[in-house]
Amino acid sequence: MKQLFDPKRNYEETRKLVGYVGRKQATQADYDRIGFMSGLEVHQQLNTKLKLFCRCPAGVFQKPEEFDAELIRHMRPTLSELGEYDGTALMEFKTRKEIVYRISNTSACTYDVDDTPPFPLNREALNIAIAISVLSKLKIVGEVHITRKQYLDGSIPTGFQRTAIIGVEGEIQLKNKKVRLIQLSLEEDSCREVSDIGHVRIYRTDRLGMPLIETVTYPDFANPDEVKEGADYIRFLNRSTGKVRQGIGSTRADVNVSCRGGTRVEIKGVAHTSWMPELTHNEAFRQWALLLIKERLLKPVKDTAAWKIASKEVSLKEIKIDLPEVHKANKSTKIYIVNLPLFRGILSHFTQPGKMFADEITDRLKVIACIEKPNMIHSEMLEDMARDKVWAKVRTILGSREEDAQIIFWGPEADIKTALETIEERCKMAMNGVPNETRKSFENGTTIFERVLPGADRMYPDTDSAPIPLEDEVIENLRKDLAPDICDRYSQLKAWGVPPDTFTFLLKYNLLPLIEKCSGELEIAPKFVATLLGHRLKHLQGKYDAFRLFRNDMVFALLKFIRQRGLDLAIAPKMLRVLFDHPKMDFDSILVTLGYKEVAKEEILGKLPFLVKKYRETRTSGEDAAGHRWIMGSLHKLALGNISLRELNEHIKF
Amino acid sequence: MTEDIFQGYKGHALEVMQKFNARVWAKVKVDTTRGIFEGTILPRAENTDDKHLVMKFFTGYNIGIDVGTITDIVELGYKKAVYKIPEKEFPYSKGLPSVKLLGTGGTIASRLDYRTGAVIPAFSPGELYGAVPELADICNLTTEKIFAVFSENMGPLQYKKLAVAIGEEIEKGTQGIIIGHGTDTMHYTSAALTFMVQNSPIPIVLVGSQRSSDRPSSDAALNLMHAATAAGHGDIAEVMVCMFGPTSDEYGFLHRGTRVRKMHSSYRSTFRTIGDTPIATVSRKGVVPIKTDYNHRRSDRNVKITPVFEEKVAMIYYYTNMQPDMIDSLIDSGYKGIIIIGTGLGHVNKPLYPAIERAREKGVAVYMTVQTLWGYVGMFVYDTGRDLMAKGVIPLENMLPEVAYIKLGWALGQTSDLEEVKKIMLTPINSDITPREPYNGYLIYQGGVPEVEDFIRKFHK
């Protein structure tokens, strides 16, 4: 009668019940079925010399182990609007984290560590933010009010981020729909995390305080592909100004996802837009799965408020489990067994590909109780880490019933109380559906719990900064220099006849102004330049490492040289290849490297009658086409740069 | 009083609000030449212009709208915000010391009204318990608001009232006193209380915060816990200032009320003991004395309260080319005592000599302290010093200028006999003058030097 329960089968069955399909197989009907909904918060660093509220240089980075000083802070929740601490506050306070800041003298000052009040807001950053707001069709505010947005995770030493709205209510035009924008704000960037182990979280302060804009959309995206399209659009729009930072970490997005009946969950800091479809897809289904779990629990659990876990401390002698983590741990490590009434079939319930409900608990034990993983095993693991005999004993000690599930967890004595609370809390949340939380993303498209999602009342006016009026004149002046709309840019590329597979690259690196410059000043067809950049340069960038002296604007100088020397454009890709490898080499030397020899067009054409004759004498094939190819091959090297291959080809007459 | 529905709005902005019948706390749709904005109208802060309307956007952010661009305002709803600090009863625990917190108006614990930005102080035990529940594990706390003034407005009247209130608490058997105080002038008050309250059997701890407690990284809660620990459990029965040791959340210093000074306009670790070491460090675990020559806690209730102060005392900071009229005007205005903060070892220029002589003739007490803050007045070293002493200027050893000012006011409050005043001034009270300067009393390391950089890297600043 006992142990007929098969976790593997349960996992597969619940996966089917959820109706999970892979993203590639999913159709709009699947997303409509679960009520997929998503919105974006796209962060973009601005390319200013200095930070936003102090005079430290922006963009000077330190390695994790490099620092001149360290200091320690603890973040305390402040009283919120209703006199209660909000969820995040309580969680962060429970974790009792010691926050260590690693400071480098060159990139951080006493403002950064909250020992000096803010200096006036960086005007250069403000102007860029206004320009991008205008491009995003947002309504520009009359007066910028600097606001404090509380963050208790320590990522900002003050405990809040200084941020200000520049524009509200705008829109962007995607292929098939308009997406509404809620707002664009100008804010200071946070610290970069070095590590977060046990009760110590370490940050470095180099990125802290760098100017950043955040573009927030309404939840208008109806499927995962639209999310990526929107994120790309916003990214390209920001970059079209030429005044934002590019490179690793300069553009990051938080993606908000929910399903029907679910709740807003924020996937934090997604660095690549290509990850978004998989992440949003899986999150919507995770929520759908949690709603099924709720339904399933509410049948047997009559009184959710009264539902309680039972727990007991055990010794390794009592419970023989063979886990290196437990044996390795020191004497202060305690082992606890926990009974979860009526949870059989829940722990092994499908949530994400390769993940089950029990993972939601272990993730929280790590983040809230600060117990490093692995921190628990449970009675429904796909590969059991303890023998049936052990679980039988656990059940006996706890007086479990058949419909219950059990956990064995371990951790430092001081963290046990929080751990038990955390387990009970997460289980009770399951009876409510989807908890509000922020989640950390992984490349494989899954996510783990990161923090409790902060409440709405965490915005306070910054009493250290005066409001900044924005007159019409300022906005009109900035409007004059605006780049064209991204949707117009797409149309322009199509009109030029540029291959569509180059669009993303050209917009990502904001190369359209360069194409326009080449076509305007050098009279080279935009399609040629676009292809040179979108195919050849992209290929080179992909093949060789990113940190090079090569700058994209060198392409203009190269093409100008080709034009001035009267060379045929066909030589451009070859020269680009050499230039990319040796950005300091002068163009004449590049020609030497390529073995280029200046030969008059007439001289090359003059060789044709002789070659035709020679081919006819020696040919093995009767086809003239083969003769064409043979002659082109013979003259190719000589022709390069001197005569276009097409023209040469046209002159070959049999 | 009728309710102000245009809180803070004036001039042009007020006219526009009246024109469209808009009021504070109304949820509105505002038509402007820049587009439509929706939100809740907030009160306007003082000292801001009359060209903008402030609104809270639904995302929680505040934005301003140029009233010149407004073409229409439609009210969609109305919800007035009311704020109150949550109060929880401060639990009484048998066996914990009774500590009294005297309030002066500084906001050691406060919360911010998230819509208006106004700071609401938390003060009653219940409010404090709501904000810093750990206090209940340290002591049984009661509170009393003596008055409510900003730090910069503290003066003789407040010093005297505080001294009397402390005397009453000691009389009642309170085991420790905390004084919540703004930080700017905390070292003036600590000096005044040291002189006015002598032979106290219990600790008297002044505490404040450099970052208000509406900020998650505030030093207020930890300072308050440290102060409660020092007042309730510490053995040092003196007037002390309790503020952060390093800027890190690690431990606090207890500084002697007569040797402490605010040394940075914004750092958390702004208070430093000058010319000596702090008297102790304090953490939540307890007080760890650094010095041994302090007054120990006693169980009696004997204390000497001398709440007097002569207000006609001035302090002048000497600068090059100072003219004698600076001193003459003080004499003519009836000042009875002047503390000069001189250069170097205690010097001023020759053109002041006649004015200083005149001060002596008029019976004005003139004392010398140093701008260098660290070190003793040394008026025998140069002719200038000897000249000044000959003209009646009395050197005050290594007494800090602010302490000298307070002490002179207190001394002249007791007697106008200048010989008697001199005796009081030169008799050390709680190390306002120390007989010697220990070698580790002057430590201002300069960054950039390898060994200092090493030190900074190893220990939390």
XYZ file of C-alpha atoms in Angstrom, chain A residues 3-624:
622
model
C 5.158 4.147 -1.559
C 3.120 3.592 -4.637
C 3.638 7.255 -5.358
C 5.995 7.805 -8.270
C 7.434 11.336 -8.444
C 8.620 10.894 -12.018
C 5.202 9.950 -13.200
C 3.653 12.768 -11.202
C 6.074 15.273 -12.751
C 5.210 14.151 -16.271
C 1.508 14.067 -15.560
C 1.427 17.516 -14.058
C 3.461 18.810 -16.959
C 0.731 17.539 -19.243
C -1.983 18.997 -17.065
C -0.309 22.385 -17.261
C -0.339 21.968 -21.012
C 3.282 22.979 -21.273
C 4.573 23.131 -24.835
C 8.042 24.111 -25.969
C 8.330 27.632 -27.290
C 9.057 26.481 -30.823
C 5.829 24.484 -30.855
C 3.716 27.143 -29.155
C 1.214 29.173 -31.146
C -0.680 32.337 -30.345
C -3.569 30.081 -29.316
C -1.411 28.654 -26.508
C -0.596 32.131 -25.248
C -4.207 33.206 -25.476
C -5.230 30.069 -23.569
C -3.074 30.977 -20.574
C -3.541 34.731 -20.983
C 0.098 35.644 -21.599
C 0.835 39.262 -20.700
C 4.167 41.039 -20.614
C 5.704 44.462 -20.308
C 9.237 45.788 -20.304
C 11.483 48.048 -18.285
C 14.494 48.686 -20.492
C 17.575 50.189 -18.857
C 20.171 51.948 -20.923
C 23.372 53.580 -19.654
C 24.058 57.011 -21.108
C 27.456 57.838 -22.490
C 28.369 60.784 -20.268
C 31.766 61.710 -18.922
C 30.625 61.930 -15.317
C 28.191 60.180 -13.021
C 24.676 61.489 -12.456
C 24.862 63.092 -9.020
C 28.580 63.425 -8.378
C 31.697 64.337 -10.313
C 33.212 60.855 -10.485
C 34.103 59.595 -13.951
C 31.510 57.272 -15.479
C 32.630 54.037 -17.086
C 35.847 53.408 -15.150
C 35.595 49.822 -13.968
C 37.326 47.782 -11.294
C 37.911 44.042 -11.102
C 36.088 42.160 -8.320
C 39.207 41.796 -6.194
C 40.425 45.353 -6.787
C 39.569 47.941 -4.158
C 41.074 50.701 -2.038
C 38.674 50.445 0.876
C 35.724 48.468 2.140
C 32.819 49.613 4.230
C 29.833 47.932 5.790
C 26.172 48.848 5.912
C 22.976 47.151 7.010
C 19.762 48.115 5.349
C 16.831 48.678 7.692
C 13.279 48.782 6.540
C 11.700 52.167 7.060
C 8.120 52.598 8.105
C 5.886 52.369 5.103
C 2.686 54.172 4.375
C 0.416 51.895 6.372
C 2.776 51.589 9.260
C 3.683 48.074 8.272
C 6.923 46.978 6.721
C 6.307 45.863 3.172
C 7.173 42.440 1.877
C 10.623 43.124 0.510
C 11.527 45.105 3.580
C 10.592 42.263 5.838
C 12.422 39.722 3.733
C 15.593 41.752 3.518
C 15.473 42.369 7.244
C 15.032 38.661 7.912
C 18.060 37.820 5.836
C 20.212 40.004 8.137
C 22.706 40.620 5.411
C 25.931 42.402 6.032
C 26.529 44.525 2.957
C 30.160 45.165 2.078
C 31.087 47.829 -0.463
C 34.390 47.660 -2.270
C 35.437 51.130 -3.253
C 38.004 52.242 -5.757
C 39.263 55.798 -5.231
C 39.161 56.567 -8.945
C 35.546 55.583 -9.561
C 33.730 56.348 -6.305
C 33.580 59.231 -3.863
C 31.882 60.005 -0.570
C 28.625 60.695 -2.424
C 28.577 57.141 -3.745
C 28.767 55.690 -0.249
C 26.157 58.102 1.095
C 28.490 60.245 3.154
C 27.916 63.402 1.094
C 24.624 64.821 -0.208
C 24.051 64.828 -3.987
C 25.554 67.465 -6.262
C 23.286 69.063 -8.896
C 22.045 66.594 -11.529
C 24.320 66.050 -14.547
C 22.899 68.262 -17.293
C 24.507 66.277 -20.118
C 22.609 63.198 -18.968
C 19.384 65.139 -18.591
C 19.584 66.411 -22.172
C 20.146 62.919 -23.570
C 17.194 61.634 -21.551
C 14.962 64.428 -22.866
C 16.011 63.724 -26.463
C 15.225 60.012 -26.102
C 11.909 60.838 -24.425
C 10.940 63.016 -27.372
C 11.920 60.196 -29.763
C 9.723 57.863 -27.727
C 6.782 60.265 -28.214
C 6.524 60.796 -24.481
C 5.033 63.920 -22.947
C 7.836 65.854 -21.357
C 7.223 66.999 -17.782
C 7.334 70.684 -16.909
C 9.523 70.150 -13.890
C 11.776 67.219 -13.067
C 11.283 65.940 -9.526
C 13.992 63.737 -8.135
C 12.483 60.828 -6.272
C 13.919 58.176 -3.983
C 13.022 54.620 -4.859
C 13.845 52.296 -2.001
C 16.045 49.268 -2.503
C 16.882 47.254 0.571
C 19.090 44.662 -1.098
C 22.074 46.969 -0.589
C 22.724 47.461 -4.277
C 22.729 51.201 -3.552
C 24.467 52.342 -0.341
C 21.824 54.974 0.458
C 19.132 52.306 0.411
C 17.369 54.124 -2.388
C 17.907 55.042 -5.984
C 17.601 58.660 -7.045
C 15.380 58.673 -10.087
C 13.230 61.192 -11.947
C 10.549 61.049 -14.594
C 11.356 62.929 -17.785
C 8.338 61.943 -19.861
C 5.079 60.012 -19.525
C 2.632 58.290 -21.876
C 4.333 57.602 -25.184
C 4.366 54.840 -27.767
C 6.513 52.806 -30.118
C 5.437 51.312 -33.432
C 6.243 47.626 -33.857
C 5.673 45.624 -37.055
C 2.066 44.799 -36.300
C 1.045 46.920 -33.368
C 1.655 49.977 -31.289
C 3.007 49.456 -27.799
C 2.241 52.119 -25.232
C 4.961 53.494 -22.994
C 4.215 54.411 -19.378
C 7.228 56.554 -18.662
C 10.896 57.246 -19.101
C 13.009 58.036 -16.081
C 16.571 59.164 -15.567
C 18.252 57.374 -12.703
C 21.537 56.364 -11.137
C 22.841 52.868 -11.786
C 23.423 50.464 -8.897
C 26.468 48.572 -7.632
C 27.690 45.390 -9.249
C 27.480 42.325 -7.058
C 30.731 40.524 -6.367
C 29.310 37.688 -4.289
C 26.427 36.747 -2.024
C 27.325 33.928 0.283
C 25.650 33.201 3.598
C 25.069 36.480 5.382
C 27.587 38.553 3.474
C 26.836 40.240 0.204
C 29.706 42.092 -1.484
C 29.330 44.856 -4.036
C 31.742 47.019 -5.995
C 30.887 50.652 -6.503
C 32.313 51.388 -9.959
C 29.025 51.237 -11.850
C 27.127 52.890 -9.020
C 25.808 56.342 -9.884
C 26.296 56.119 -13.632
C 23.439 57.774 -15.529
C 20.827 55.382 -16.801
C 17.452 55.749 -18.444
C 14.590 53.361 -17.895
C 11.845 53.059 -20.505
C 8.740 51.359 -19.129
C 6.032 49.910 -21.378
C 2.470 48.945 -20.587
C 1.916 45.157 -20.545
C 0.957 45.222 -24.201
C 3.019 42.280 -25.455
C 0.822 39.290 -26.249
C 3.503 36.697 -26.976
C 7.221 36.114 -26.295
C 8.374 37.196 -29.758
C 6.702 40.557 -29.392
C 8.596 41.068 -26.146
C 11.895 40.661 -27.952
C 10.765 42.856 -30.822
C 9.794 45.593 -28.371
C 13.045 45.317 -26.444
C 15.051 45.518 -29.663
C 13.052 48.515 -30.814
C 13.686 50.422 -27.608
C 17.340 49.426 -27.644
C 17.781 50.579 -31.240
C 15.940 53.809 -30.550
C 18.233 54.573 -27.622
C 21.304 53.790 -29.676
C 20.151 55.858 -32.644
C 21.055 58.973 -30.662
C 24.702 57.915 -30.590
C 24.804 59.091 -26.974
C 24.346 55.880 -25.065
C 26.815 53.259 -23.927
C 27.259 50.021 -25.806
C 28.888 46.851 -24.644
C 28.359 44.298 -21.912
C 25.915 45.388 -19.241
C 25.111 48.768 -20.779
C 21.607 47.688 -21.783
C 19.589 45.537 -19.382
C 15.898 44.896 -19.195
C 13.498 43.780 -16.514
C 10.690 41.780 -18.039
C 7.302 41.696 -16.338
C 5.230 38.618 -17.020
C 1.908 37.242 -15.887
C -0.677 34.765 -17.030
C -4.427 35.000 -16.542
C -5.113 34.742 -12.825
C -1.390 35.051 -12.121
C 0.461 38.063 -10.868
C 3.168 40.402 -12.082
C 6.532 38.719 -11.744
C 9.619 40.670 -12.687
C 12.504 38.858 -14.368
C 15.461 41.060 -13.500
C 18.421 42.234 -15.513
C 18.020 40.268 -18.726
C 21.166 41.223 -20.614
C 20.286 39.747 -24.019
C 17.044 40.335 -25.855
C 17.469 36.914 -27.457
C 16.832 35.338 -24.043
C 13.477 37.052 -23.611
C 11.203 34.777 -25.623
C 12.220 31.622 -23.758
C 12.149 33.366 -20.359
C 8.726 34.924 -20.765
C 7.332 31.729 -22.244
C 8.498 29.644 -19.295
C 7.442 32.205 -16.703
C 3.895 32.395 -18.034
C 3.687 28.600 -17.865
C 5.264 28.522 -14.401
C 2.489 30.784 -13.202
C -0.072 28.619 -14.924
C 1.403 25.626 -13.102
C 1.286 27.446 -9.750
C -2.394 28.173 -10.316
C -3.011 24.465 -10.865
C -1.107 23.722 -7.664
C -3.351 26.157 -5.832
C -6.446 24.493 -7.180
C -5.103 21.100 -6.231
C -4.245 22.191 -2.689
C -7.495 23.958 -1.980
C -9.441 20.716 -2.348
C -7.921 18.888 0.655
C -6.844 21.948 2.661
C -10.022 23.196 4.258
C -8.608 25.965 6.400
C -5.590 27.555 4.723
C -4.923 29.927 7.606
C -4.638 27.034 10.035
C -2.351 24.968 7.796
C 0.964 24.384 9.562
C 4.181 22.511 9.057
C 5.558 20.194 11.713
C 9.288 19.999 12.273
C 11.865 18.366 14.466
C 15.587 18.492 14.863
C 17.297 15.169 14.190
C 20.812 13.830 14.426
C 22.752 12.077 11.723
C 22.579 8.963 13.863
C 18.809 8.966 13.776
C 18.527 9.806 10.113
C 21.235 8.183 8.086
C 21.641 10.269 4.971
C 24.707 10.098 2.918
C 25.224 13.666 1.776
C 28.674 15.212 1.635
C 27.252 18.707 2.352
C 25.866 17.569 5.667
C 28.968 15.672 6.712
C 31.237 18.473 5.614
C 29.386 21.106 7.606
C 30.671 22.027 11.042
C 29.162 21.208 14.379
C 26.808 24.163 14.434
C 24.958 22.744 11.440
C 21.561 21.491 12.479
C 19.450 18.980 10.598
C 15.687 19.364 10.593
C 12.928 17.202 9.237
C 9.708 18.866 8.185
C 6.279 17.494 7.417
C 4.118 19.313 4.872
C 0.554 18.130 5.435
C -1.409 17.308 2.273
C 1.537 18.157 0.014
C 2.032 14.783 -1.612
C 2.250 15.303 -5.352
C 2.887 19.020 -4.898
C 6.645 18.971 -4.348
C 7.188 17.088 -7.610
C 4.628 19.178 -9.464
C 5.954 20.598 -12.734
C 6.783 24.313 -12.693
C 9.427 24.940 -15.364
C 11.351 22.670 -17.716
C 13.517 20.563 -15.416
C 12.104 22.181 -12.272
C 9.412 21.352 -9.764
C 7.645 23.069 -6.882
C 10.289 21.922 -4.379
C 12.787 24.143 -6.214
C 10.714 27.161 -5.200
C 11.407 26.220 -1.578
C 15.119 25.517 -1.902
C 15.604 28.838 -3.766
C 13.956 30.746 -0.946
C 15.984 28.926 1.693
C 19.087 30.206 -0.053
C 17.912 33.801 -0.497
C 15.886 34.443 2.651
C 17.454 32.104 5.219
C 20.919 32.515 3.645
C 21.579 28.765 3.610
C 23.770 27.855 0.682
C 22.561 25.183 -1.731
C 22.187 22.259 -1.588
C 20.188 22.968 1.534
C 17.484 20.313 1.447
C 16.245 17.030 0.079
C 12.626 15.950 -0.072
C 10.405 12.947 -0.397
C 9.574 13.487 -4.070
C 12.939 13.861 -5.720
C 13.334 12.368 -9.148
C 16.591 10.839 -8.069
C 16.205 10.042 -4.440
C 19.108 11.060 -2.244
C 17.967 9.045 0.750
C 16.675 5.497 0.959
C 13.027 4.644 1.454
C 13.938 3.444 4.916
C 15.060 6.958 5.838
C 11.856 8.545 4.636
C 9.847 5.923 6.449
C 11.646 6.859 9.641
C 11.092 10.566 8.991
C 7.395 9.886 8.583
C 7.281 7.898 11.751
C 9.020 10.608 13.782
C 6.771 13.312 12.384
C 3.649 11.193 12.496
C 3.069 11.913 8.814
C 0.106 10.674 6.907
C 0.156 9.208 3.459
C -1.033 12.389 1.759
C 1.819 14.441 3.240
C 5.263 15.289 1.896
C 8.523 15.691 3.802
C 11.667 17.769 3.640
C 15.030 17.247 5.279
C 17.025 20.474 5.441
C 20.169 21.584 7.183
C 21.875 24.864 7.997
C 23.573 26.979 10.661
C 21.678 27.089 13.944
C 21.079 30.832 13.700
C 19.241 30.454 10.404
C 16.906 27.608 11.353
C 14.089 29.809 12.620
C 13.978 31.838 9.434
C 14.289 28.667 7.370
C 11.255 27.068 9.011
C 9.256 30.274 8.570
C 10.345 30.430 4.955
C 9.238 26.868 4.204
C 5.864 27.382 5.802
C 5.412 30.754 4.164
C 6.167 29.460 0.660
C 3.824 26.513 1.094
C 1.029 28.762 2.284
C 1.646 31.058 -0.670
C 1.013 28.076 -2.914
C -2.562 28.123 -1.691
C -2.829 31.693 -2.919
C -1.385 31.100 -6.353
C 1.536 33.111 -7.654
C 3.664 35.114 -5.208
C 4.822 38.598 -6.187
C 8.502 38.288 -6.744
C 11.481 39.250 -8.808
C 13.333 36.389 -10.443
C 16.828 35.925 -11.746
C 17.214 34.613 -15.293
C 19.361 31.888 -16.777
C 20.424 31.361 -20.336
C 18.411 28.142 -20.579
C 15.220 30.146 -20.126
C 14.473 29.205 -16.531
C 14.406 31.537 -13.554
C 14.935 31.353 -9.801
C 13.561 33.390 -6.935
C 15.544 36.563 -6.284
C 13.528 38.870 -4.044
C 10.030 39.656 -2.920
C 8.609 42.270 -5.283
C 8.602 45.619 -3.494
C 5.323 47.345 -2.770
C 4.126 50.438 -4.595
C 4.713 52.832 -1.726
C 8.461 52.919 -1.897
C 8.768 56.208 -3.736
C 9.699 59.270 -1.729
C 10.568 62.798 -2.795
C 14.295 63.437 -2.516
C 14.597 66.157 0.061
C 18.248 66.719 -0.916
C 17.514 67.907 -4.480
C 15.538 70.827 -5.860
C 13.097 70.331 -8.765
C 14.474 71.282 -12.204
C 12.188 73.251 -14.541
C 12.190 72.204 -18.228
C 11.254 75.098 -20.476
C 9.811 74.609 -23.989
C 12.927 76.249 -25.413
C 15.212 73.532 -24.018
C 13.044 70.786 -25.462
C 12.720 72.477 -28.860
C 16.490 72.884 -29.102
C 16.998 69.193 -28.420
C 14.245 68.266 -30.876
C 16.226 69.881 -33.708
C 19.030 67.312 -33.509
C 16.860 64.245 -33.187
C 17.554 61.038 -35.065
C 14.697 59.634 -37.233
C 12.215 57.141 -35.772
C 13.280 53.515 -35.711
C 10.162 52.451 -37.633
C 11.135 54.999 -40.309
C 14.627 53.555 -40.249
C 13.227 50.113 -41.052
C 11.316 51.586 -44.016
C 14.445 53.374 -45.184
C 16.486 50.165 -45.136
C 13.789 48.416 -47.161
C 13.678 51.275 -49.670
C 17.424 51.044 -50.135
C 17.043 47.364 -50.961
C 19.308 46.337 -48.099
C 19.144 42.605 -47.207
C 16.839 42.185 -44.151
C 19.331 39.963 -42.346
C 21.532 43.028 -41.795
C 18.842 45.192 -40.112
C 19.475 44.116 -36.536
C 23.224 44.599 -36.781
C 22.931 47.988 -38.452
C 20.418 49.290 -35.895
C 22.126 47.720 -32.909
C 25.351 49.578 -33.666
C 23.526 52.645 -34.976
C 25.257 52.421 -38.366
C 22.620 54.191 -40.469
C 24.172 57.626 -39.970
C 27.438 56.142 -41.283
C 25.684 54.690 -44.332
C 24.060 58.058 -44.991
C 27.387 59.819 -44.668
C 29.056 57.455 -47.145
C 26.249 57.748 -49.626
C 25.950 61.498 -49.235
C 29.609 62.482 -49.317
C 31.101 59.675 -51.376
C 28.105 58.875 -53.576
C 28.259 55.178 -52.794
C 24.980 53.261 -52.983
C 23.533 52.779 -49.453
C 22.897 49.150 -50.259
C 26.612 48.588 -50.921
C 27.692 50.233 -47.646
C 24.931 48.521 -45.690
C 25.964 45.119 -47.018
C 29.636 45.830 -46.393
C 28.793 46.633 -42.786
C 25.946 44.219 -42.180
C 27.624 41.199 -43.713
C 31.384 41.720 -43.872
C 31.930 43.748 -40.721
C 29.480 41.623 -38.746
C 31.341 38.529 -39.888
C 34.665 39.991 -38.809
C 33.274 41.064 -35.427
C 31.826 37.654 -34.825
C 35.011 35.900 -35.747
C 37.498 37.975 -33.806
C 37.476 39.242 -30.261
C 35.590 42.373 -29.396
C 38.293 44.517 -27.848
C 40.024 46.047 -30.807
C 41.224 49.429 -31.872
C 38.986 49.198 -34.878
C 36.220 51.786 -34.881
C 33.207 51.619 -37.163
C 33.800 55.138 -38.488
C 37.068 53.931 -40.055
C 34.893 52.448 -42.775
C 34.154 55.960 -43.998
C 37.849 56.807 -44.261
C 38.437 53.559 -46.100
C 35.701 54.186 -48.635
C 36.859 57.779 -49.053
C 40.347 56.511 -49.852
C 38.946 54.062 -52.410
C 36.975 56.863 -54.022
C 39.924 59.270 -54.080
C 42.233 56.693 -55.587
C 39.618 55.858 -58.192
C 39.671 52.211 -57.137
C 36.886 49.826 -57.867
C 34.631 49.295 -54.840
C 34.951 45.540 -55.060
C 38.246 45.871 -53.205
C 36.499 47.317 -50.144
C 35.666 43.999 -48.382
C 39.253 42.772 -48.788
C 40.681 46.020 -47.470
C 38.192 46.013 -44.588
C 39.400 42.581 -43.564
C 43.016 43.812 -43.312
C 41.991 47.075 -41.669
C 39.987 45.199 -39.009
C 43.055 43.176 -38.113
C 45.454 46.127 -38.310
C 43.511 49.291 -37.530
C 46.686 51.373 -37.478
C 47.924 50.338 -40.922
C 47.688 53.074 -43.581
C 45.545 52.371 -46.608
C 48.420 52.272 -49.113
C 50.091 49.570 -47.067
C 46.836 47.632 -46.995
C 46.862 47.684 -50.810
C 50.432 46.349 -50.751
C 49.383 43.589 -48.356
C 46.616 42.597 -50.722
C 49.116 42.483 -53.623
C 47.250 45.204 -55.438
C 48.922 46.596 -58.532
C 47.590 49.606 -60.361
C 46.774 48.567 -63.908
C 44.745 50.591 -66.403
C 41.351 49.191 -67.255
C 42.254 49.158 -70.969
C 45.338 47.094 -70.288
C 43.287 44.422 -68.523
C 40.658 44.397 -71.220
C 43.481 44.206 -73.778
C 44.422 40.795 -72.425
C 41.015 39.329 -73.243
C 41.443 38.427 -76.945
C 44.641 36.546 -76.086
C 42.976 34.604 -73.258
C 39.926 33.743 -75.341
C 42.233 32.399 -77.995
C 44.254 30.456 -75.476
C 41.121 28.929 -73.934
C 39.877 27.775 -77.283
C 43.188 26.074 -77.998
C 43.340 24.199 -74.720
C 39.720 23.706 -73.764
C 38.509 20.397 -72.583
C 34.898 21.430 -72.258
C 32.813 22.687 -75.121
C 30.939 25.191 -73.008
C 31.677 28.900 -73.261
